[in-house]
Coordinates of C-alpha atoms and ligand atoms in Angstrom, one line a residue:
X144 CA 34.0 -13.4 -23.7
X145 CA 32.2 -12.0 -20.2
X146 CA 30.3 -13.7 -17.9
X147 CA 27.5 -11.4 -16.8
X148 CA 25.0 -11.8 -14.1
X149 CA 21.7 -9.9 -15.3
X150 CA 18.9 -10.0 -12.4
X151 CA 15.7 -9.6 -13.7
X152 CA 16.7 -10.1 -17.4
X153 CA 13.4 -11.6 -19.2
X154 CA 11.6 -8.3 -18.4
X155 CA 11.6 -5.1 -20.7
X156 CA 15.0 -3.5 -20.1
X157 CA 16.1 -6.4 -18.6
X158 CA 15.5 -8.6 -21.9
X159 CA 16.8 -5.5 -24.4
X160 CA 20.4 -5.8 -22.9
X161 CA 20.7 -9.3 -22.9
X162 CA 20.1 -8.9 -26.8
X163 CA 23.5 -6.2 -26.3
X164 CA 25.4 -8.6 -24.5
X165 CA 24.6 -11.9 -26.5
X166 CA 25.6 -9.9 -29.8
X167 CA 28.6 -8.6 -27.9
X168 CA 29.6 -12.4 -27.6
X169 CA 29.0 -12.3 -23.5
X170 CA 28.0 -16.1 -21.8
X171 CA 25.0 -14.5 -20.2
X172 CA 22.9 -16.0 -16.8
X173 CA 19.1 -14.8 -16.3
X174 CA 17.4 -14.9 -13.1
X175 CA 13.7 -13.8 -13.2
X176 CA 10.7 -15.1 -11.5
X177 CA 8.6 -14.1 -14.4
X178 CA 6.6 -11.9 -12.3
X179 CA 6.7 -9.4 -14.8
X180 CA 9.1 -10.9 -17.6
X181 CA 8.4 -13.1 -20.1
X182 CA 10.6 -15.8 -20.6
X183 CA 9.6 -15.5 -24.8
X184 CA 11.2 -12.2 -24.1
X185 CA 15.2 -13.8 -24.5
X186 CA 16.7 -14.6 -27.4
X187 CA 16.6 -18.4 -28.3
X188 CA 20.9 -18.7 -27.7
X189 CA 23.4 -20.8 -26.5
X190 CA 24.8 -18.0 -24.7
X191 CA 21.7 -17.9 -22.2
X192 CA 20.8 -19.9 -19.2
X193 CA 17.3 -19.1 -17.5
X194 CA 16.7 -19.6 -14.1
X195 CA 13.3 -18.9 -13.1
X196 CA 14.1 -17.9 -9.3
X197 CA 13.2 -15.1 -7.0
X198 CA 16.3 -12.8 -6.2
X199 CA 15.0 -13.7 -2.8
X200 CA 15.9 -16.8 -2.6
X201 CA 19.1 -16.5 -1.3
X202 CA 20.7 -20.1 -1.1
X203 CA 19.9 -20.3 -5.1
X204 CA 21.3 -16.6 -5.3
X205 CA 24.3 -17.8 -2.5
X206 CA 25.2 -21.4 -4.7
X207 CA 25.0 -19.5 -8.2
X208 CA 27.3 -16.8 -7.6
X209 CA 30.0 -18.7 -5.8
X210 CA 29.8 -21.5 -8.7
X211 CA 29.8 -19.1 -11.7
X212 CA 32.2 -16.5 -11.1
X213 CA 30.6 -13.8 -12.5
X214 CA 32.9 -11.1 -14.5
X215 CA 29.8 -8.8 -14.3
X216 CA 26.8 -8.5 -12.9
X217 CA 23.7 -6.1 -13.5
X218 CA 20.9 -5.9 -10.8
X219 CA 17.4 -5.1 -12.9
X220 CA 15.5 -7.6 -11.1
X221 CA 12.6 -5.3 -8.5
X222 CA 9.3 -4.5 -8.0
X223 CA 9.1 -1.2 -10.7
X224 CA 5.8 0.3 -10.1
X225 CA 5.9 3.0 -7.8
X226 CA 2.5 2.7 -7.1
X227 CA 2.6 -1.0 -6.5
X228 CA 5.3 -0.2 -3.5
X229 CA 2.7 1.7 -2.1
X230 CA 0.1 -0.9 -2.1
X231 CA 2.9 -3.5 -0.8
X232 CA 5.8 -1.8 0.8
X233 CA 7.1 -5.0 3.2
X234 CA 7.0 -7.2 0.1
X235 CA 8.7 -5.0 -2.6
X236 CA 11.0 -4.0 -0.1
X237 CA 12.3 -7.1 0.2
X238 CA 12.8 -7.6 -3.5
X239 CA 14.1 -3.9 -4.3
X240 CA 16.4 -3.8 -1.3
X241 CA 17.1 -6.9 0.7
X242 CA 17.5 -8.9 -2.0
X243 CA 20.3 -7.2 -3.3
X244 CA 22.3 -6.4 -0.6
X245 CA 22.2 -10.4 0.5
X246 CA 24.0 -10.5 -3.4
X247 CA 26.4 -7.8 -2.4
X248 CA 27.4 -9.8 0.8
X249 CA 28.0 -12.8 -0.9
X250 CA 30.5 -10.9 -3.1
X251 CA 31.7 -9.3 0.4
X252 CA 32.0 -12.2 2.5
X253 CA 33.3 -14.8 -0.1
X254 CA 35.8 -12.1 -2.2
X255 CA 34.6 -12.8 -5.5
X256 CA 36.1 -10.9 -8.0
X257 CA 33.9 -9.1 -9.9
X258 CA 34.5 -6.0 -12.5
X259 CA 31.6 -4.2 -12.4
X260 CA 28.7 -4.7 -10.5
X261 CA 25.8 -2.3 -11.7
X262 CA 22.5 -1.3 -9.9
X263 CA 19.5 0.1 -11.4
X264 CA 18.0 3.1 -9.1
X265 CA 15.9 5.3 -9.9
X266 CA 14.9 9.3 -10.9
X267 CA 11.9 8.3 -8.6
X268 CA 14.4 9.4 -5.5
X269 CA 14.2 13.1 -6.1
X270 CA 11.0 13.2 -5.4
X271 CA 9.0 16.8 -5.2
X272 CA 12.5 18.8 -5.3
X273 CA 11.5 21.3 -7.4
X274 CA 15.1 21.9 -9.4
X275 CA 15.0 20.9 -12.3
X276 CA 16.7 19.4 -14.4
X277 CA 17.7 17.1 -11.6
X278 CA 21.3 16.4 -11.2
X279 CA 23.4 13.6 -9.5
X280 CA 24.1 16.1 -6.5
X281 CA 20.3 17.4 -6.3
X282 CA 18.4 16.8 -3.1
X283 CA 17.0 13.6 -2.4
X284 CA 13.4 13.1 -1.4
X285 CA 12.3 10.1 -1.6
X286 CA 8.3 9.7 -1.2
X287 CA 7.2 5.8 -1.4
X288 CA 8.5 2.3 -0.6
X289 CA 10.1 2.5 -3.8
X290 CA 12.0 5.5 -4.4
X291 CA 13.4 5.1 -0.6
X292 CA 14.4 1.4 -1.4
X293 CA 15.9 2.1 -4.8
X294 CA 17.5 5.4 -2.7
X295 CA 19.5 3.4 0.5
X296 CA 20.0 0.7 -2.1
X297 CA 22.1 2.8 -4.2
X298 CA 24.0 3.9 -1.1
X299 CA 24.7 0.6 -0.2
X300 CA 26.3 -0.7 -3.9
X301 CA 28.3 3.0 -3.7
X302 CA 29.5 2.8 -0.4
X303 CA 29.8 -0.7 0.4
X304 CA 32.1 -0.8 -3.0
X305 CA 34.2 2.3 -1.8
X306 CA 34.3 0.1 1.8
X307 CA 35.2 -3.1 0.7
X308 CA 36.4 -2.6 -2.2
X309 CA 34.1 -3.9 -4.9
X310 CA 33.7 -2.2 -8.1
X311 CA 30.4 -0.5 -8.5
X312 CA 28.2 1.6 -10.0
X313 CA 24.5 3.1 -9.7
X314 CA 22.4 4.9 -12.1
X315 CA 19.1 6.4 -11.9
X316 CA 16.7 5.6 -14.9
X317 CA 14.2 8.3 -15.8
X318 CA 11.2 6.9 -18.0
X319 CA 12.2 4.2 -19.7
X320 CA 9.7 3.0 -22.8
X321 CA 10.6 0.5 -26.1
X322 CA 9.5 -2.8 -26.9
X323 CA 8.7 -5.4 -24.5
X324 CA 7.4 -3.2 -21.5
X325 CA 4.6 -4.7 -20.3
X326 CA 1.3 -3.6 -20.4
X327 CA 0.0 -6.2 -17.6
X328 CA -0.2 -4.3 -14.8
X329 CA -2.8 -1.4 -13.9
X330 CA 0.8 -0.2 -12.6
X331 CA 2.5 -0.4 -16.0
X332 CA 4.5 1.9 -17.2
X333 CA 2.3 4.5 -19.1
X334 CA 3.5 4.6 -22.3
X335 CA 2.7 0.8 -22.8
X336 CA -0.5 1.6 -21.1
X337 CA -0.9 3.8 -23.4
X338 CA 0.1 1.6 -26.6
X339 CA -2.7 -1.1 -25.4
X340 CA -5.2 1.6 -25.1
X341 CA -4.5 2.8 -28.6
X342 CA -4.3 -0.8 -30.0
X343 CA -7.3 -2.0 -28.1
X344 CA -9.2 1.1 -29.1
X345 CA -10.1 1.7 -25.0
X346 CA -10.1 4.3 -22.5
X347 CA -7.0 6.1 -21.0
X348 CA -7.4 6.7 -17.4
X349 CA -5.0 10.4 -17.1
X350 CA -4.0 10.6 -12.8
X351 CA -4.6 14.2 -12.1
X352 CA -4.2 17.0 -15.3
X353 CA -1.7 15.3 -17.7
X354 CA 0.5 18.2 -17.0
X355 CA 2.6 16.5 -15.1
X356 CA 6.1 16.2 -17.0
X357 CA 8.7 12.9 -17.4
X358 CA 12.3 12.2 -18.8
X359 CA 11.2 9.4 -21.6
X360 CA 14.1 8.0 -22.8
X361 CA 14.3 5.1 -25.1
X362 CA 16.0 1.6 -23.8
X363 CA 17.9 1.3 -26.5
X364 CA 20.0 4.2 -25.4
X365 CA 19.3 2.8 -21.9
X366 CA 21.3 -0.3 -22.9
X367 CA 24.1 1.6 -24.6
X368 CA 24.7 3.6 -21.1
X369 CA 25.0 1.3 -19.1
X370 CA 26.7 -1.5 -21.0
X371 CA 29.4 1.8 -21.3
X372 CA 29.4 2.6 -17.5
X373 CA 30.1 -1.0 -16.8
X374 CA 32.6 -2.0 -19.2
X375 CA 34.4 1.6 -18.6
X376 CA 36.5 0.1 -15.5
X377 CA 37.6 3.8 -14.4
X378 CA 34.1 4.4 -13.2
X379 CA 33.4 3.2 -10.4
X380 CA 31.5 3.9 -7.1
X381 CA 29.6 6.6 -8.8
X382 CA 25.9 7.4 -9.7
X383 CA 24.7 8.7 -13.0
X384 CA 20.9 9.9 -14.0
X385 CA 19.8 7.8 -17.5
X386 CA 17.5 9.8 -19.4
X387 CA 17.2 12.1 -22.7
X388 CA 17.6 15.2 -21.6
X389 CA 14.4 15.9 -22.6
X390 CA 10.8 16.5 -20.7
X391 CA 7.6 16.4 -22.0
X392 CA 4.5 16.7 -20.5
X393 CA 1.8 13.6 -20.3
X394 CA -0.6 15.5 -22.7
X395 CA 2.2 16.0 -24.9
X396 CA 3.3 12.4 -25.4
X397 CA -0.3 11.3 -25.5
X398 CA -0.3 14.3 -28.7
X399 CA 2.4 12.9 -30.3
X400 CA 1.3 9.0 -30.1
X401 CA -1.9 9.6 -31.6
X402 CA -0.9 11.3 -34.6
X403 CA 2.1 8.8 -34.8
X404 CA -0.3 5.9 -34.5
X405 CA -3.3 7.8 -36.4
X406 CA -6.3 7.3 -33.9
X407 CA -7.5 9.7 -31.0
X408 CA -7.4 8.2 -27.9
X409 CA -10.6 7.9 -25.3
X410 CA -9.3 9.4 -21.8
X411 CA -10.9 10.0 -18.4
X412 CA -9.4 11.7 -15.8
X413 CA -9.3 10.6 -12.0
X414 CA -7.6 12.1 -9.2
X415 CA -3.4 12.7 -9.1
X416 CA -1.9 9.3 -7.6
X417 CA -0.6 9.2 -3.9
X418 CA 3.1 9.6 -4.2
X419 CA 3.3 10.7 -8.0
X420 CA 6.0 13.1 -8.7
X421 CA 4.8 16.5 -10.9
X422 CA 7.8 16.9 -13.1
X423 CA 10.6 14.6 -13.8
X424 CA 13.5 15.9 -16.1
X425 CA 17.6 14.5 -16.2
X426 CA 20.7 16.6 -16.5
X427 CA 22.8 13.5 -18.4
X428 CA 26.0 15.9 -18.6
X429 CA 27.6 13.5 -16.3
X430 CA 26.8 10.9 -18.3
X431 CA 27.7 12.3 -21.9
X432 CA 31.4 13.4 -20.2
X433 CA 32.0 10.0 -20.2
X434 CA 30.6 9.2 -23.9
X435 CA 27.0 8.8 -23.7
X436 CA 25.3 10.0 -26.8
X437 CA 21.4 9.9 -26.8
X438 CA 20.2 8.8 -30.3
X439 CA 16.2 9.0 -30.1
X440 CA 14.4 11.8 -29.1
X441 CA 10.8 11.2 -28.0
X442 CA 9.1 11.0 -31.8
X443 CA 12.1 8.8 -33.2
X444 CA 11.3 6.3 -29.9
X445 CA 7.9 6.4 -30.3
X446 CA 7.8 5.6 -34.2
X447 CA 9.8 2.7 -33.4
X448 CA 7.8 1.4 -30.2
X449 CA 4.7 1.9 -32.8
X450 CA 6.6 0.0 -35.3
X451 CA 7.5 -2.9 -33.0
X452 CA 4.1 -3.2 -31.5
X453 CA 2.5 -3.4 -35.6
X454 CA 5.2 -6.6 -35.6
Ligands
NAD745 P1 10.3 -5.0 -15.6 O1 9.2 -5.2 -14.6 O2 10.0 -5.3 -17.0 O3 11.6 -5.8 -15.1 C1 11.8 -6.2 -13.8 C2 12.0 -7.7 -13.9 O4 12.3 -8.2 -12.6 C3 10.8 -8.4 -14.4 O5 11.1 -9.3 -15.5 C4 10.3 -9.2 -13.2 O6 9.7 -10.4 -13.6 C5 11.6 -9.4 -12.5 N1 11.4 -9.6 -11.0 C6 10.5 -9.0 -10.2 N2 10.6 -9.5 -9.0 C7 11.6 -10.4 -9.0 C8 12.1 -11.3 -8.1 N3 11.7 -11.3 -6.8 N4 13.1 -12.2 -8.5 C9 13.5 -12.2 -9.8 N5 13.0 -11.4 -10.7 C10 12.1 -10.5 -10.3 O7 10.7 -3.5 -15.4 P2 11.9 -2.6 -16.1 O8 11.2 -1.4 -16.5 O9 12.6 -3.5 -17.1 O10 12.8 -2.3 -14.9 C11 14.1 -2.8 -14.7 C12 14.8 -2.1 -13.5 O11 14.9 -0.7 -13.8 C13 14.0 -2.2 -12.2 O12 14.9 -2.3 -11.2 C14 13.3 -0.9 -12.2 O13 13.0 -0.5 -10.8 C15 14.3 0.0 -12.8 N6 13.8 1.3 -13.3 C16 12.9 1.2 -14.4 C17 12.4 2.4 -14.9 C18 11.5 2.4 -16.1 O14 11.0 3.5 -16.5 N7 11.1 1.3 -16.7 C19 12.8 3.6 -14.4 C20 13.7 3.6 -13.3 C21 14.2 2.4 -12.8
UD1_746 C1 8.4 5.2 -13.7 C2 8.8 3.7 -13.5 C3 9.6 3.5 -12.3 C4 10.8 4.5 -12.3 C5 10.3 5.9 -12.6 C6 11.6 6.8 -12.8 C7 7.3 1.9 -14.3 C8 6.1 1.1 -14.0 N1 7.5 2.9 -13.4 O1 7.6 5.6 -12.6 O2 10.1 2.2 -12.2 O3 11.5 4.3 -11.2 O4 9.6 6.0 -13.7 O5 11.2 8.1 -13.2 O6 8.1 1.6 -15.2 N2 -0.2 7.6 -15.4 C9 -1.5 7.9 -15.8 N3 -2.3 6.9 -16.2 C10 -1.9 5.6 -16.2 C11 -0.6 5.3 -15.7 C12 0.2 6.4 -15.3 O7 -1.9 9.1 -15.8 O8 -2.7 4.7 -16.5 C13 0.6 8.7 -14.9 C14 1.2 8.5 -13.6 O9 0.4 9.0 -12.6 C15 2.5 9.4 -13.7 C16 2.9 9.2 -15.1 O10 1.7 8.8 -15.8 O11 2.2 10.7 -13.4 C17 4.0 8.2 -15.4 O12 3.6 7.0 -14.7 P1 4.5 5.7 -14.7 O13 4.7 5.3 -16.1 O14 3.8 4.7 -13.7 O15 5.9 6.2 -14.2 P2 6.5 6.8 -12.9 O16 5.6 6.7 -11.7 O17 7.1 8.1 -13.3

């Protein structure tokens, strides 16, 4: 049995691993402010405490690492809207960088012994590079508050591990979608934006043409990567891209969720967002070499996000 750390663990992926872990036997600490979780999100277990705290709150962060020893700890807990960091860059800034580094000093100054320490970044940091698909060594560019906070981040988890030695490891998510995103925010992540506009029989606001392409990947092969990269203790003070290996465009996955949920959806379009990246597409070799297999492609995931949403 583990003791694992997860940051921001009533939210969607957040609240999907701590299912992984808890069935894996782990003793598992939450800390979310709810700010976008749900604490109905977590399993009803003995294995879980819930602390609703801010990351930021460093004496709570400061006492609760020192007094629990954590064997691992996974860093979900930010701000996730890219758009939102542009509305409120100081603020999310604080949450999607400081924040962490204050936990990765504590490990620093106080030599806890950790095994794997995991931070979630994001595909977001590539920016307009036009390569595709993009790969771990691709050129950066990030654009917003959030891409460049999720980018120096990173660096600081990979290089302050090599430095100071403190196991670590980074990967960048690509679209994540499943149960339990949520829909809450007009900064939501679109395919549960999507979901409530299909269940609520509304309109769909499309920013710019819909050809704009993403990496959706599913969070339950989300949660199987990185519960491998961190319990794999050979890999450490790397970065690997999360995603299917797949890209479709928006008008593509809005296609395929209608005739998957059987209703046509309503859809205006407005202008392209500031900041919004055109296309979006992982290379995962990295991540297969060391055992990652993708099991849902986009129509498998989105049956069983439909499915869960019937429930
Ligand atoms: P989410 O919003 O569901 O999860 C983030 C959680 O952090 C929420 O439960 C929220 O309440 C909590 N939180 C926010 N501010 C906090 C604070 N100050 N203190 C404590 N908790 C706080 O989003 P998600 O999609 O589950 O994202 C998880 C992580 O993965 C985030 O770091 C996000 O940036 C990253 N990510 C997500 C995606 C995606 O497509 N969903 C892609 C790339 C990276
Ligand atoms: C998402 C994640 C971000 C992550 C990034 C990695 C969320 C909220 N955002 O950002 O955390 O780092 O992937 O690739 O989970 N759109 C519409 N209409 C809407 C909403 C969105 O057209 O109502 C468009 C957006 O303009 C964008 C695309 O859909 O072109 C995807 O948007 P969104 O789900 O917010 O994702 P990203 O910005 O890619």
């Amino acid at each position: 049995m583990s003791k694992v750390l997860v940051t921001g663990g009533a939210g969607f992926i957040g609240s999907n691993l701590v299912d992984n872990l808890i069935t894996g036997g782990d003793q598992v600490i939450v800390v979310d402010d709810l700010s976008m979780g749900l604490a109905t999100n977590l399993p009803k277990s003995q294995q879980i405490k819930f602390y609703q705290k801010s990351i930021t709150n460093h004496e709570f962060m400061k006492e609760l690492l020192l007094r629990e020893k954590f064997d691992y700890i996974y860093l979900l807990a930010a701000v996730a809207s890219v758009a939102d960091s542009v509305e409120r860059p100081y603020e999310t800034h604080q949450i999607n960088q400081e924040a962490n580094i204050y936990i990765l000093e504590i490990i620093r100054k106080y030599h806890l012994k950790i095994k794997k320490l995991l931070f979630s970044s994001s595909a977001a940091i590539y920016g307009s590079n036009s390569e595709l698909p993009k790969k771990e060594n691709s050129i950066v560019d990030p654009l917003t508050p959030y891409a460049i906070d999720k980018f120096s981040t990173e660096r600081f988890v990979i290089d302050c591990g090599k430095l100071y030695g403190i196991p670590t490891v980074a990967v960048r998510f690509f679209n994540v979608y499943g149960p339990r995103q949520n829909p809450k925010s007009p900064y939501s992540g679109v395919l549960s934006l999507i979901s409530q506009a299909i269940i609520h029989r509304s309109t769909f606001t499309i920013f710019g043409d819909g050809t704009q392409t993403r990496d959706f990947v599913f969070v339950d092969d989300v949660v199987q990567a990185i519960v491998l990269l961190t319990k794999e203790s050979e890999i450490v003070h790397q970065v690997f891209n999360v995603g299917s290996g797949e890209h479709v465009s928006l008008l593509q996955v809005i296609n395929a969720y209608e005739i998957i949920a059987g209703v046509s959806l309503r859809i205006v379009n407005r202008p392209q967002r500031v900041g919004d990246i055109k296309n979006s597409y992982a290379d995962i070799d990295k991540l297969m070499e060391v055992g990652y297999k993708p099991i849902f492609d986009i129509s498998k995931g989105l049956k069983l996000y439909w499915e869960s949403l019937k429930d």
